[in-house]
Amino acid sequence: MNVHEAIQTRRSKALIEDKAVPKELIEKIIEAGTYAPNHHRTEPWRFFVLTGEGRNKLGEVFGEIIAERQDDPDSEESKKKIERVKNNPLRSPVMIAVGVEPCDRKNVILKEEFAAVNAAVQNMLLTAHALGLGAIWRTGSICYDPRVTKFFGLSEQGEMTAFIYLGYSDMEPAPFKKTDAKELTTWINK
């Protein structure tokens, strides 16, 4: 699959089979992330692979966060919501959490550190697709909670940017219409 085809056909795939993903493929996906463009070559990305029980440990953190946000954490409705969120990391056999650890040099712009990590995530999603895997990029407010940052051992300046749920998918993504790039492009030549 060439890169243009990968870009045009990659879709988020939420339904992932409970089938192990070979370590070599996971490592290939992470390596692709490290080839993202990066001003000043600071390499601000950090990767965390969660499998097996590791996913449950993160789920416990998620549960604590959501429980704290409930008006009545002991209500039946709240208990269901807490349990559902605790199980989010179990959506797929592999979860790659991607964080940014920004460089503190004066000439480094914080936005560019985040942009580099987001580009790394796109490289990872395209590589997963080219390898025949399904992947979906998730975030949400829980991703940015300081307890999640602490769980992954990032500094106070660090932050999570993506939870990539990864695995095999038997789901065929529905086609969708994209706005023609010509409608979104302005040529400035005078």
mmCIF file of C-alpha atoms in Angstrom:
data_model
loop_
_atom_site.group_PDB
_atom_site.id
_atom_site.type_symbol
_atom_site.label_atom_id
_atom_site.label_comp_id
_atom_site.label_asym_id
_atom_site.label_seq_id
_atom_site.Cartn_x
_atom_site.Cartn_y
_atom_site.Cartn_z
ATOM 1 C CA MET A 1 0.000 0.000 0.000
ATOM 2 C CA ASN A 2 1.496 3.351 -0.965
ATOM 3 C CA VAL A 3 1.308 6.304 1.402
ATOM 4 C CA HIS A 4 -1.369 8.147 -0.600
ATOM 5 C CA GLU A 5 -3.628 5.086 -0.553
ATOM 6 C CA ALA A 6 -3.003 4.631 3.187
ATOM 7 C CA ILE A 7 -3.983 8.244 3.865
ATOM 8 C CA GLN A 8 -7.159 7.984 1.772
ATOM 9 C CA THR A 9 -8.331 4.626 3.145
ATOM 10 C CA ARG A 10 -7.387 4.806 6.840
ATOM 11 C CA ARG A 11 -10.392 5.012 9.149
ATOM 12 C CA SER A 12 -10.862 4.721 12.879
ATOM 13 C CA LYS A 13 -12.062 1.232 13.715
ATOM 14 C CA ALA A 14 -13.758 0.976 17.089
ATOM 15 C CA LEU A 15 -14.616 -2.714 16.986
ATOM 16 C CA ILE A 16 -11.436 -4.650 17.714
ATOM 17 C CA GLU A 17 -11.196 -8.448 17.978
ATOM 18 C CA ASP A 18 -9.711 -9.884 21.173
ATOM 19 C CA LYS A 19 -6.674 -11.268 19.359
ATOM 20 C CA ALA A 20 -3.051 -10.640 20.348
ATOM 21 C CA VAL A 21 -1.005 -8.248 18.226
ATOM 22 C CA PRO A 22 2.591 -9.387 17.647
ATOM 23 C CA LYS A 23 5.179 -7.309 19.520
ATOM 24 C CA GLU A 24 7.106 -6.736 16.280
ATOM 25 C CA LEU A 25 4.120 -4.941 14.742
ATOM 26 C CA ILE A 26 3.647 -2.768 17.829
ATOM 27 C CA GLU A 27 7.326 -1.833 17.729
ATOM 28 C CA LYS A 28 7.071 -0.993 14.018
ATOM 29 C CA ILE A 29 4.113 1.293 14.724
ATOM 30 C CA ILE A 30 5.964 3.085 17.517
ATOM 31 C CA GLU A 31 9.090 3.430 15.392
ATOM 32 C CA ALA A 32 6.993 5.115 12.680
ATOM 33 C CA GLY A 33 5.962 7.683 15.278
ATOM 34 C CA THR A 34 9.585 8.615 15.884
ATOM 35 C CA TYR A 35 9.970 9.652 12.244
ATOM 36 C CA ALA A 36 7.503 12.527 12.608
ATOM 37 C CA PRO A 37 8.789 16.012 11.783
ATOM 38 C CA ASN A 38 10.199 17.663 14.871
ATOM 39 C CA HIS A 39 11.603 21.195 15.088
ATOM 40 C CA HIS A 40 14.935 21.318 16.947
ATOM 41 C CA ARG A 41 14.976 17.497 17.049
ATOM 42 C CA THR A 42 13.764 17.442 20.640
ATOM 43 C CA GLU A 43 11.921 14.113 20.227
ATOM 44 C CA PRO A 44 9.153 15.086 22.679
ATOM 45 C CA TRP A 45 7.102 11.894 22.225
ATOM 46 C CA ARG A 46 6.811 9.203 24.865
ATOM 47 C CA PHE A 47 5.130 5.860 24.195
ATOM 48 C CA PHE A 48 3.519 3.499 26.707
ATOM 49 C CA VAL A 49 2.236 0.087 25.612
ATOM 50 C CA LEU A 50 -0.528 -1.348 27.761
ATOM 51 C CA THR A 51 -1.562 -4.975 27.415
ATOM 52 C CA GLY A 52 -3.051 -7.535 29.774
ATOM 53 C CA GLU A 53 -3.347 -6.363 33.365
ATOM 54 C CA GLY A 54 -1.656 -3.044 32.534
ATOM 55 C CA ARG A 55 -4.905 -1.926 30.921
ATOM 56 C CA ASN A 56 -6.808 -2.624 34.156
ATOM 57 C CA LYS A 57 -4.347 -0.503 36.155
ATOM 58 C CA LEU A 58 -5.092 2.469 33.928
ATOM 59 C CA GLY A 59 -8.796 1.621 34.152
ATOM 60 C CA GLU A 60 -8.589 1.985 37.948
ATOM 61 C CA VAL A 61 -7.205 5.506 37.506
ATOM 62 C CA PHE A 62 -10.006 6.287 35.048
ATOM 63 C CA GLY A 63 -12.551 4.992 37.570
ATOM 64 C CA GLU A 64 -11.178 7.217 40.355
ATOM 65 C CA ILE A 65 -11.341 10.275 38.111
ATOM 66 C CA ILE A 66 -14.900 9.627 36.962
ATOM 67 C CA ALA A 67 -16.098 8.747 40.485
ATOM 68 C CA GLU A 68 -14.822 12.099 41.718
ATOM 69 C CA ARG A 69 -16.776 13.881 38.990
ATOM 70 C CA GLN A 70 -20.123 12.329 40.011
ATOM 71 C CA ASP A 71 -22.589 14.221 42.203
ATOM 72 C CA ASP A 72 -23.528 10.934 43.852
ATOM 73 C CA PRO A 73 -20.891 8.272 43.129
ATOM 74 C CA ASP A 74 -22.959 5.688 45.009
ATOM 75 C CA SER A 75 -26.026 6.025 42.798
ATOM 76 C CA GLU A 76 -26.792 3.152 40.448
ATOM 77 C CA GLU A 77 -26.355 5.399 37.404
ATOM 78 C CA SER A 78 -22.959 6.651 38.610
ATOM 79 C CA LYS A 79 -21.765 3.131 39.426
ATOM 80 C CA LYS A 80 -22.603 2.028 35.873
ATOM 81 C CA LYS A 81 -20.791 5.013 34.380
ATOM 82 C CA ILE A 82 -17.717 4.445 36.574
ATOM 83 C CA GLU A 83 -17.594 0.765 35.619
ATOM 84 C CA ARG A 84 -17.990 1.563 31.918
ATOM 85 C CA VAL A 85 -15.127 4.092 32.010
ATOM 86 C CA LYS A 86 -12.936 1.703 34.043
ATOM 87 C CA ASN A 87 -13.345 -0.800 31.203
ATOM 88 C CA ASN A 88 -12.384 1.646 28.428
ATOM 89 C CA PRO A 89 -8.760 0.432 28.271
ATOM 90 C CA LEU A 90 -10.112 -3.075 27.610
ATOM 91 C CA ARG A 91 -11.647 -2.030 24.266
ATOM 92 C CA SER A 92 -8.730 -3.603 22.452
ATOM 93 C CA PRO A 93 -5.917 -6.049 23.252
ATOM 94 C CA VAL A 94 -3.319 -3.263 22.965
ATOM 95 C CA MET A 95 -3.448 0.358 23.961
ATOM 96 C CA ILE A 96 -0.577 2.684 23.089
ATOM 97 C CA ALA A 97 -0.664 5.822 25.200
ATOM 98 C CA VAL A 98 1.275 8.680 23.640
ATOM 99 C CA GLY A 99 2.475 11.619 25.667
ATOM 100 C CA VAL A 100 4.466 14.764 25.091
ATOM 101 C CA GLU A 101 7.427 15.633 27.277
ATOM 102 C CA PRO A 102 8.285 19.154 26.122
ATOM 103 C CA CYS A 103 11.849 20.388 25.966
ATOM 104 C CA ASP A 104 12.557 23.370 28.205
ATOM 105 C CA ARG A 105 15.126 25.080 25.982
ATOM 106 C CA LYS A 106 14.270 28.750 25.374
ATOM 107 C CA ASN A 107 14.221 28.425 21.587
ATOM 108 C CA VAL A 108 11.673 25.580 21.646
ATOM 109 C CA ILE A 109 8.030 26.580 21.170
ATOM 110 C CA LEU A 110 5.568 24.516 23.219
ATOM 111 C CA LYS A 111 2.950 24.342 20.431
ATOM 112 C CA GLU A 112 5.556 22.801 18.134
ATOM 113 C CA GLU A 113 6.281 20.059 20.658
ATOM 114 C CA PHE A 114 2.590 19.116 20.704
ATOM 115 C CA ALA A 115 2.394 19.372 16.910
ATOM 116 C CA ALA A 116 5.310 16.949 16.583
ATOM 117 C CA VAL A 117 3.640 14.408 18.868
ATOM 118 C CA ASN A 118 0.356 14.714 16.984
ATOM 119 C CA ALA A 119 2.255 14.092 13.744
ATOM 120 C CA ALA A 120 3.812 11.028 15.408
ATOM 121 C CA VAL A 121 0.328 9.718 16.231
ATOM 122 C CA GLN A 122 -0.742 10.156 12.589
ATOM 123 C CA ASN A 123 2.341 8.222 11.447
ATOM 124 C CA MET A 124 1.397 5.476 13.883
ATOM 125 C CA LEU A 125 -2.213 5.291 12.697
ATOM 126 C CA LEU A 126 -1.132 5.113 9.047
ATOM 127 C CA THR A 127 1.423 2.403 9.818
ATOM 128 C CA ALA A 128 -1.147 0.351 11.743
ATOM 129 C CA HIS A 129 -3.484 0.599 8.760
ATOM 130 C CA ALA A 130 -0.747 -0.415 6.309
ATOM 131 C CA LEU A 131 -0.006 -3.443 8.530
ATOM 132 C CA GLY A 132 -3.659 -4.537 8.395
ATOM 133 C CA LEU A 133 -4.536 -3.477 11.928
ATOM 134 C CA GLY A 134 -7.469 -1.461 13.163
ATOM 135 C CA ALA A 135 -6.762 1.584 15.305
ATOM 136 C CA ILE A 136 -8.655 4.454 16.844
ATOM 137 C CA TRP A 137 -7.274 7.613 18.481
ATOM 138 C CA ARG A 138 -9.122 8.563 21.662
ATOM 139 C CA THR A 139 -8.697 11.426 24.097
ATOM 140 C CA GLY A 140 -11.396 13.260 26.047
ATOM 141 C CA SER A 141 -11.041 15.227 29.254
ATOM 142 C CA ILE A 142 -9.839 12.176 31.182
ATOM 143 C CA CYS A 143 -6.740 12.041 28.971
ATOM 144 C CA TYR A 144 -5.576 15.411 30.296
ATOM 145 C CA ASP A 145 -6.248 14.795 33.978
ATOM 146 C CA PRO A 146 -3.077 15.209 36.114
ATOM 147 C CA ARG A 147 -3.604 11.716 37.591
ATOM 148 C CA VAL A 148 -3.205 10.220 34.121
ATOM 149 C CA THR A 149 -0.043 12.273 33.595
ATOM 150 C CA LYS A 150 1.253 10.980 36.929
ATOM 151 C CA PHE A 151 0.292 7.370 36.102
ATOM 152 C CA PHE A 152 2.574 7.514 33.082
ATOM 153 C CA GLY A 153 5.376 9.263 34.970
ATOM 154 C CA LEU A 154 5.395 12.415 32.876
ATOM 155 C CA SER A 155 6.679 15.690 34.313
ATOM 156 C CA GLU A 156 4.406 18.568 35.310
ATOM 157 C CA GLN A 157 4.979 20.015 31.830
ATOM 158 C CA GLY A 158 4.198 16.687 30.188
ATOM 159 C CA GLU A 159 0.777 15.667 29.017
ATOM 160 C CA MET A 160 -0.942 12.756 27.345
ATOM 161 C CA THR A 161 -2.017 13.398 23.762
ATOM 162 C CA ALA A 162 -3.484 10.112 22.580
ATOM 163 C CA PHE A 163 -4.762 6.732 23.546
ATOM 164 C CA ILE A 164 -4.429 4.530 20.488
ATOM 165 C CA TYR A 165 -6.600 1.440 20.733
ATOM 166 C CA LEU A 166 -4.997 -1.157 18.497
ATOM 167 C CA GLY A 167 -5.903 -4.596 17.259
ATOM 168 C CA TYR A 168 -7.453 -6.577 14.459
ATOM 169 C CA SER A 169 -10.802 -5.427 13.169
ATOM 170 C CA ASP A 170 -13.385 -7.256 11.122
ATOM 171 C CA MET A 171 -15.303 -4.021 10.696
ATOM 172 C CA GLU A 172 -15.455 -2.482 7.241
ATOM 173 C CA PRO A 173 -15.529 1.288 7.659
ATOM 174 C CA ALA A 174 -18.446 3.078 6.100
ATOM 175 C CA PRO A 175 -17.585 5.331 3.183
ATOM 176 C CA PHE A 176 -17.875 9.027 3.807
ATOM 177 C CA LYS A 177 -17.705 12.172 1.751
ATOM 178 C CA LYS A 178 -14.761 14.507 2.156
ATOM 179 C CA THR A 179 -14.843 18.149 1.135
ATOM 180 C CA ASP A 180 -12.797 18.569 -2.008
ATOM 181 C CA ALA A 181 -9.412 20.059 -1.060
ATOM 182 C CA LYS A 182 -9.874 22.674 -3.802
ATOM 183 C CA GLU A 183 -12.763 24.168 -1.796
ATOM 184 C CA LEU A 184 -10.500 24.550 1.241
ATOM 185 C CA THR A 185 -7.459 25.938 -0.562
ATOM 186 C CA THR A 186 -6.550 29.517 -1.344
ATOM 187 C CA TRP A 187 -3.681 30.153 -3.740
ATOM 188 C CA ILE A 188 -1.822 33.381 -3.030
ATOM 189 C CA ASN A 189 0.452 34.284 -5.914
ATOM 190 C CA LYS A 190 0.349 38.095 -6.186
#
